[in-house]
CSV table of C-alpha atoms and ligand atoms in Angstrom, one decimal:
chain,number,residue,atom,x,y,z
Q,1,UNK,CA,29.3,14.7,-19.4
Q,2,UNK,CA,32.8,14.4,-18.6
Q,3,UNK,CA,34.8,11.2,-19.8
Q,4,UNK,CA,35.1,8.8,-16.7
Q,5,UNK,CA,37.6,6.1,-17.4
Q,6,UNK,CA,36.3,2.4,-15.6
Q,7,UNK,CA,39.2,2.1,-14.2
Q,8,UNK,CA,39.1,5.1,-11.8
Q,9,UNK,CA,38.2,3.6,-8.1
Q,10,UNK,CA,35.7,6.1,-7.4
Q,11,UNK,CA,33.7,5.6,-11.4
Q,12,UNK,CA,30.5,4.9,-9.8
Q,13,UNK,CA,30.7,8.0,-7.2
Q,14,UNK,CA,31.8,10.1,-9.9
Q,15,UNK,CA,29.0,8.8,-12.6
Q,16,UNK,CA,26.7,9.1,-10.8
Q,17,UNK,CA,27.8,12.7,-9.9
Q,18,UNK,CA,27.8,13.3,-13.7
Q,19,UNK,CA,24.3,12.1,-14.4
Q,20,UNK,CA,23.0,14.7,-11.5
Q,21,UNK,CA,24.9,17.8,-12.6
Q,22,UNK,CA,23.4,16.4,-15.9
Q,23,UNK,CA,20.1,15.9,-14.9
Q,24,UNK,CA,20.8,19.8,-13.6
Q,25,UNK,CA,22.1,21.0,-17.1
Q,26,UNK,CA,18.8,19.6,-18.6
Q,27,UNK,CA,16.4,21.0,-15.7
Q,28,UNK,CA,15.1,17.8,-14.5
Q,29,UNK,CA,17.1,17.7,-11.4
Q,30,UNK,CA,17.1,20.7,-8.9
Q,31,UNK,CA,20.1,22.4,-7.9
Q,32,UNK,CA,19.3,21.2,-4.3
Q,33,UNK,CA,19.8,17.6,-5.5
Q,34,UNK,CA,23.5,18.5,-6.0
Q,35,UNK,CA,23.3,18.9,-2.1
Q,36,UNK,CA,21.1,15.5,-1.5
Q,37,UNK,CA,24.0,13.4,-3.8
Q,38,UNK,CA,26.1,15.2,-1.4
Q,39,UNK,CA,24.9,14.2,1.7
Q,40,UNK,CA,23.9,10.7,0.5
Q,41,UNK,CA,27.9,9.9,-1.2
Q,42,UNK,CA,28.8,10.8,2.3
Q,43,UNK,CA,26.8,7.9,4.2
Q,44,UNK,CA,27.6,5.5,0.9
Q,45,UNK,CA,30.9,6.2,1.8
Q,46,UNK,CA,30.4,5.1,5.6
Q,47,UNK,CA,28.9,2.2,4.7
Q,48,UNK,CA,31.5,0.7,2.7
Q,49,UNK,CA,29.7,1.8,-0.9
Q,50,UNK,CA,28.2,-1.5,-1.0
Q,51,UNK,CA,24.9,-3.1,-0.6
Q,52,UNK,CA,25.3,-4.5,3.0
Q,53,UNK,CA,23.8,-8.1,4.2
Q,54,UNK,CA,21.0,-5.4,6.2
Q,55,UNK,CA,20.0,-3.4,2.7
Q,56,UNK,CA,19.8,-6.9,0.9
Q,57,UNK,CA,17.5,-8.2,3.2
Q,58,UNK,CA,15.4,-5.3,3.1
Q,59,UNK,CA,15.3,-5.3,-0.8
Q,60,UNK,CA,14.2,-9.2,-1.0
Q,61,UNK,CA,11.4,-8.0,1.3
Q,62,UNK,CA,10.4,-5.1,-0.7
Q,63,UNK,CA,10.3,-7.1,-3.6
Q,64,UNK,CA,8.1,-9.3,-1.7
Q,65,UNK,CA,5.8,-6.9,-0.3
Q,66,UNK,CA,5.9,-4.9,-3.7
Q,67,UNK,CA,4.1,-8.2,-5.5
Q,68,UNK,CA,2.2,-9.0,-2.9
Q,69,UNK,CA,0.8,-5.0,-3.4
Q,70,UNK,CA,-2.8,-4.6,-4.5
Q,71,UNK,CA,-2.2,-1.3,-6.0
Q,72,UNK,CA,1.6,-0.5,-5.7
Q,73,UNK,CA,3.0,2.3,-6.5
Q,74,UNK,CA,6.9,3.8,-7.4
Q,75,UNK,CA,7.4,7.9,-6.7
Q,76,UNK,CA,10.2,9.8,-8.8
Q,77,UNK,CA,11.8,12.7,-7.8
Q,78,UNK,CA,14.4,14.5,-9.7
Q,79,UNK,CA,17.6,12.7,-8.2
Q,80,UNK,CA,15.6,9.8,-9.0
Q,81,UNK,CA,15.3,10.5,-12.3
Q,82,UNK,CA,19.1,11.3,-12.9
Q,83,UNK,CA,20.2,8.2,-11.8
Q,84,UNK,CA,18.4,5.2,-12.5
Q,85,UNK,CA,15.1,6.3,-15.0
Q,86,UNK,CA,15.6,3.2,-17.0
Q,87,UNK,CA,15.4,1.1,-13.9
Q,88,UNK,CA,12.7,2.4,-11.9
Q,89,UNK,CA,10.8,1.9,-15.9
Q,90,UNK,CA,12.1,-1.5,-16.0
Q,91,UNK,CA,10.7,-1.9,-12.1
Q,92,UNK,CA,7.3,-0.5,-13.3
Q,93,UNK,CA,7.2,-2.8,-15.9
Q,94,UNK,CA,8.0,-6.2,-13.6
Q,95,UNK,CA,5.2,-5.2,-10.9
Q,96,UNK,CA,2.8,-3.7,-13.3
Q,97,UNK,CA,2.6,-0.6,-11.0
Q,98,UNK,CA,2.5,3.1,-11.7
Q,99,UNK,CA,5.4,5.4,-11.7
Q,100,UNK,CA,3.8,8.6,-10.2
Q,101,UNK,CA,6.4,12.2,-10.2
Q,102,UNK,CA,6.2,13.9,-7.2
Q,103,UNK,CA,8.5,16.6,-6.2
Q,104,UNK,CA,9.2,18.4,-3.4
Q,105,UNK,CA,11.1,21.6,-5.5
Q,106,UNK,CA,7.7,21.6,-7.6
Q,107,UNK,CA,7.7,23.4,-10.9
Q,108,UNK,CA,5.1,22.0,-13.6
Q,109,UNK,CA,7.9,22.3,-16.3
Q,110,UNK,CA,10.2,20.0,-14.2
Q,111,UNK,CA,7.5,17.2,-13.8
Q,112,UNK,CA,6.6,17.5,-17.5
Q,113,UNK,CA,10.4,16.9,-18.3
Q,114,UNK,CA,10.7,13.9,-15.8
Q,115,UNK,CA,7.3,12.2,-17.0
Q,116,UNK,CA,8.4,12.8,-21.1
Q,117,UNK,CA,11.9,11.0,-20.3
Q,118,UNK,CA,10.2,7.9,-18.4
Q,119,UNK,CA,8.3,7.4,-21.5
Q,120,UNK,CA,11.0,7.8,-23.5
Q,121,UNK,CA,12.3,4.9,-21.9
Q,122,UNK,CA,9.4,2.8,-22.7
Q,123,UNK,CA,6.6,3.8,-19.9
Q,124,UNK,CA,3.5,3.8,-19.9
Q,125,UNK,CA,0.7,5.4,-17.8
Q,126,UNK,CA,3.1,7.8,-15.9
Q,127,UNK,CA,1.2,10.4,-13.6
Q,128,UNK,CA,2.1,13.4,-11.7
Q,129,UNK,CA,1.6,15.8,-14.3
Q,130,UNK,CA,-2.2,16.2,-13.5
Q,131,UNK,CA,-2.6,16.0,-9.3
Q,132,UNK,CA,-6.3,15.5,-8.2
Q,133,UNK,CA,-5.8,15.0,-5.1
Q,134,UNK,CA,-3.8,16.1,-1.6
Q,135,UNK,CA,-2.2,13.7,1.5
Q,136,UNK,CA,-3.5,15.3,4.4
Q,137,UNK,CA,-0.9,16.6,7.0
Q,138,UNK,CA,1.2,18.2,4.3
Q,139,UNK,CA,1.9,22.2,3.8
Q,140,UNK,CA,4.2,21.6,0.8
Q,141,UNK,CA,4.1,20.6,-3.2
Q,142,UNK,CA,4.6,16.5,-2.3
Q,143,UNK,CA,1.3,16.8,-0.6
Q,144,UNK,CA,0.0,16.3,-4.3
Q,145,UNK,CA,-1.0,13.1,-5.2
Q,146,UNK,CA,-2.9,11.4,-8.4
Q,147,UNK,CA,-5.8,9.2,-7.9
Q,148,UNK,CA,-4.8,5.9,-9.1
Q,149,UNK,CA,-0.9,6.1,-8.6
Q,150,UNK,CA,0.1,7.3,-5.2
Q,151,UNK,CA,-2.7,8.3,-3.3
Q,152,UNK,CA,-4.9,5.3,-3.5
Q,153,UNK,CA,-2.0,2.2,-2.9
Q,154,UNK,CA,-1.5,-0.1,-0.5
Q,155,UNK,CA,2.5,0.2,-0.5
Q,156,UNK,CA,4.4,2.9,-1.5
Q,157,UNK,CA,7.8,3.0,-3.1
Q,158,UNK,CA,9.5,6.8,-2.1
Q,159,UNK,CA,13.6,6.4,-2.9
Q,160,UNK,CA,15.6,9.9,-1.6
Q,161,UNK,CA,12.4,10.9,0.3
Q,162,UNK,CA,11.8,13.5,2.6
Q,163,UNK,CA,10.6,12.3,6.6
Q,164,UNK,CA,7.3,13.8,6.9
Q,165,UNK,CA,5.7,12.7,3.6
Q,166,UNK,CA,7.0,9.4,4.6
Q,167,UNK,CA,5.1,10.0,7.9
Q,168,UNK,CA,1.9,11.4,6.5
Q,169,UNK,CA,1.9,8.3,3.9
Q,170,UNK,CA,2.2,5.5,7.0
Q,171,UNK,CA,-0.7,7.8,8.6
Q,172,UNK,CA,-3.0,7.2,5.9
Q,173,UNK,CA,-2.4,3.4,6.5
Q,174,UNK,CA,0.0,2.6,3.4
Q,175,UNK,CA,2.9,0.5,3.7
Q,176,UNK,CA,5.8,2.6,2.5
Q,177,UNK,CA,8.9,1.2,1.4
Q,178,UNK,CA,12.1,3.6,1.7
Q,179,UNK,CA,15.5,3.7,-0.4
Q,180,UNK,CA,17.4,5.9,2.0
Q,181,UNK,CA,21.5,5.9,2.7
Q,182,UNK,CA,21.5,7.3,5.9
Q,183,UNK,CA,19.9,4.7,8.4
Q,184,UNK,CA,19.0,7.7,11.0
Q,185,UNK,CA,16.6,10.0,8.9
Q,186,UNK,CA,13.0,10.3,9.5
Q,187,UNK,CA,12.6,8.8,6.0
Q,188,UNK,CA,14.3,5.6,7.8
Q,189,UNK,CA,12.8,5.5,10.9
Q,190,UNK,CA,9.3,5.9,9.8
Q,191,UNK,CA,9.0,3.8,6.8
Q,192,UNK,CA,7.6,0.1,7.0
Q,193,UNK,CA,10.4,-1.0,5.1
Q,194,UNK,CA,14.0,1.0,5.0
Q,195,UNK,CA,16.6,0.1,2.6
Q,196,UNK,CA,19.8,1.5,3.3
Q,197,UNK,CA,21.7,1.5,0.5
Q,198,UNK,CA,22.3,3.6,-2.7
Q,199,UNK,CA,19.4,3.8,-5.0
Q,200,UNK,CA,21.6,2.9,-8.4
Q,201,UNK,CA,22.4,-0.4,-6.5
Q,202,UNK,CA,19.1,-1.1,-5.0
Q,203,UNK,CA,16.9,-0.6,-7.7
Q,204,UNK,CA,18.8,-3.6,-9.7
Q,205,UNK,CA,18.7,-5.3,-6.6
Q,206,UNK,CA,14.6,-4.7,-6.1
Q,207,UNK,CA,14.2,-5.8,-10.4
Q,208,UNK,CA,16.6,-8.8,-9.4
Q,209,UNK,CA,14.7,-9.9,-6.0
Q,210,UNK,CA,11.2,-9.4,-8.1
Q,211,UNK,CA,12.2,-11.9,-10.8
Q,212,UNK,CA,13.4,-13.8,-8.6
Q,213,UNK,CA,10.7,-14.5,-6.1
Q,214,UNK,CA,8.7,-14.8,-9.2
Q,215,UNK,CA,8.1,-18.3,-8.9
Q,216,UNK,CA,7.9,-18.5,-5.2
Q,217,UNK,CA,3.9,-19.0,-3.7
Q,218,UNK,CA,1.7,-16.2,-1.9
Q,219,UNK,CA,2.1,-18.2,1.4
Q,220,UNK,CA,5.8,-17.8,0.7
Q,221,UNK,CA,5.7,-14.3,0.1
Q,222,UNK,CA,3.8,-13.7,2.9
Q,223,UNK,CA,6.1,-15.4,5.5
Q,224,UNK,CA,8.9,-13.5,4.2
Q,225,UNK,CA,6.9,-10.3,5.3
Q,226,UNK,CA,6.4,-12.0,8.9
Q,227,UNK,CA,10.1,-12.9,9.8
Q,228,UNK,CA,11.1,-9.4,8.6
Q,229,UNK,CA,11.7,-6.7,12.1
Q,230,UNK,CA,12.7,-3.1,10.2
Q,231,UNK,CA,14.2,-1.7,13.5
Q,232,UNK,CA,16.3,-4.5,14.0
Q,233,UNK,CA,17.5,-3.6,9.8
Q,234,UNK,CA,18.3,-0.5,10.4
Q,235,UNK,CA,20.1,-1.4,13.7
Q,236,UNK,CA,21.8,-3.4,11.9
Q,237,UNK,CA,22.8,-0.9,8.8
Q,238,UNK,CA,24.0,1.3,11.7
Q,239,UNK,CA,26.5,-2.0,13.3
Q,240,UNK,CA,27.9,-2.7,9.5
Q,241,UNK,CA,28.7,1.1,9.3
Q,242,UNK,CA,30.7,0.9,12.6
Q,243,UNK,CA,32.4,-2.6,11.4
Q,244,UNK,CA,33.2,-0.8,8.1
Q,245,UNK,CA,35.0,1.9,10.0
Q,246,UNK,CA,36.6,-0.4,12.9
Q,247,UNK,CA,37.9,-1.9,9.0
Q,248,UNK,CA,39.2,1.3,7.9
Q,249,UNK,CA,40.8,2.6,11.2
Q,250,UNK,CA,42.9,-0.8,11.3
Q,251,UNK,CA,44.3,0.0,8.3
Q,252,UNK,CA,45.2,3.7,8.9
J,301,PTJ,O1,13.4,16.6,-7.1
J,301,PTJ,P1,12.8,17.1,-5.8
J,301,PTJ,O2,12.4,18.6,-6.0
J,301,PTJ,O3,11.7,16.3,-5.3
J,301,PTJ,O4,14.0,17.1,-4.7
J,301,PTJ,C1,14.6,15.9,-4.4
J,301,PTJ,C2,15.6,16.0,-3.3
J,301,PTJ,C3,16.4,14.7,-3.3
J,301,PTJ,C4,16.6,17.2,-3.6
J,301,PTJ,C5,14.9,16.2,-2.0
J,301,PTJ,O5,14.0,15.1,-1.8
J,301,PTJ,C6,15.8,16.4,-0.8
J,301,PTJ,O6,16.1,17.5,-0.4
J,301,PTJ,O7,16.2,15.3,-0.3
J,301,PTJ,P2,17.2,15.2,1.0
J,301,PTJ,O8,16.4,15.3,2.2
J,301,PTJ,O9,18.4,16.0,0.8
J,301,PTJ,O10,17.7,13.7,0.8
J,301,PTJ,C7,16.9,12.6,1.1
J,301,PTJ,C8,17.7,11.4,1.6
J,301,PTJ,O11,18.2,10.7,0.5
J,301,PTJ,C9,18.9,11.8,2.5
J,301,PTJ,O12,18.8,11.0,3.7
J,301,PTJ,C10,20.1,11.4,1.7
J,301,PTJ,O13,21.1,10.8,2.5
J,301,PTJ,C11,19.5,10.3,0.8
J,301,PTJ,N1,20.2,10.1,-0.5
J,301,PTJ,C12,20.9,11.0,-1.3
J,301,PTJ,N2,21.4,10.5,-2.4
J,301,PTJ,C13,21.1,9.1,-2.3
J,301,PTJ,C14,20.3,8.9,-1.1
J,301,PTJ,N3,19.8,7.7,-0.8
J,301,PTJ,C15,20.1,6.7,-1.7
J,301,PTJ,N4,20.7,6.8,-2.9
J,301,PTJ,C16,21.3,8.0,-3.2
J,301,PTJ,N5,22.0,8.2,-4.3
């Protein structure tokens, strides 16, 4: 990877960046995801590359619904795997939940080389490799799903996700929980729970909000659920984009 000094402005853009085109070199990533990092750095950008007041509430909520979860569990895709496998381990390991790879480029060699690296960092029980079973509505490889990880939970973590698996997973009655930069894709709108922020921020953010809630009751939990009105956060996500760029355009 190429040497990115920490004081560059732009390090985490361009790390991240590296650890894709990585993730590319060492087919786990698929050229495509290039284009997602793309499109997502594009959005980071808009909203000021930081996690906003509207994608930390949304966090501390996933993180509450997450534990509150009979059977949660966390889907990797290839981007996801490039840029925060250690965390979304460390995140399996904090709610006791399955890490499940689904992809939407499929090919059996690249799940067997995401599923080997999340044990390499420490995981255990990782599934994908051996689908048994198929969410209805779906005409494409993420229709695949693994009894015990994705296809029998109650709330489903999908980061960089496509809309209509997102739909299809709200039609068969799960709560899905979305890590999604741009506030306006179907991912966003359809999910129970968007957050709109970068994933290699909101993943600390989620293993943060976990250990700290921790402590707090059920009752607790629960009420955080209640007071929590996802249209109104991504409404929001959208008004701290056009503050961030009021911002900007004064100082042009
Ligand atoms: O590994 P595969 O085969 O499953 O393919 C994965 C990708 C990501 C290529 C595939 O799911 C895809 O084509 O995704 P999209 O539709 O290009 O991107 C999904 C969403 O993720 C878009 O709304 C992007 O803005 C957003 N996104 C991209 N990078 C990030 C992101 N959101 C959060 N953090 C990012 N780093």
């Amino acid at each position: 990877m190429t040497e990115i000094p920490r004081s560059h402005p732009r390090y985490a853009s361009l790390v991240a960046r590296e650890r894709i085109a990585d993730g590319v070199k060492r087919g786990f990533t698929s050229t495509q995801g290039l284009i997602a990092q793309g499109r997502g750095e594009a959005f980071d950008y808009l909203l000021g590359e930081k996690t906003n007041p509207s994608a930390a509430a949304a966090a501390r909520t996933a993180a509450a619904m997450l534990m509150l979860a009979e059977r949660p569990a966390l889907s990797v895709n290839g981007n996801v795997a490039a840029l925060v496998p250690q965390e979304m381990v460390e995140l399996s390991r904090v709610l006791d939940a399955p890490l499940e790879v689904n992809l939407f480029h499929r090919t059996e060699e690249r799940v067997g080389k995401i599923a080997e690296m999340l044990r390499g960092y420490g995981a255990q029980g990782v599934l994908g490799e051996r689908p048994n079973a198929s969410v209805p509505g779906l005409d494409h490889a993420r229709a695949k799903a693994t009894r015990g990880g994705i296809y029998d939970a109650d709330v489903v973590l999908i980061p960089l996700e496509d809309g209509d698996r997102c739909e299809a997973l709200v039609k068969m009655g799960k709560k899905v929980i979305a890590i999604d930069l741009n506030p306006l894709s179907r991912t966003s709108r359809m999910a129970t729970i968007s957050i709109v922020d970068n994933i290699v921020r909101a993943v600390p953010n989620l293993i943060s909000d976990v250990m700290r809630l921790s402590k707090m009751p059920g009752e607790e939990l629960k009420k955080i659920l209640e007071d929590y009105d996802n249209n109104k956060i991504l409404h929001q996500a959208i008004e701290e984009i056009q503050a961030h760029l009021a911002e900007q355009f004064r100082e042009i």
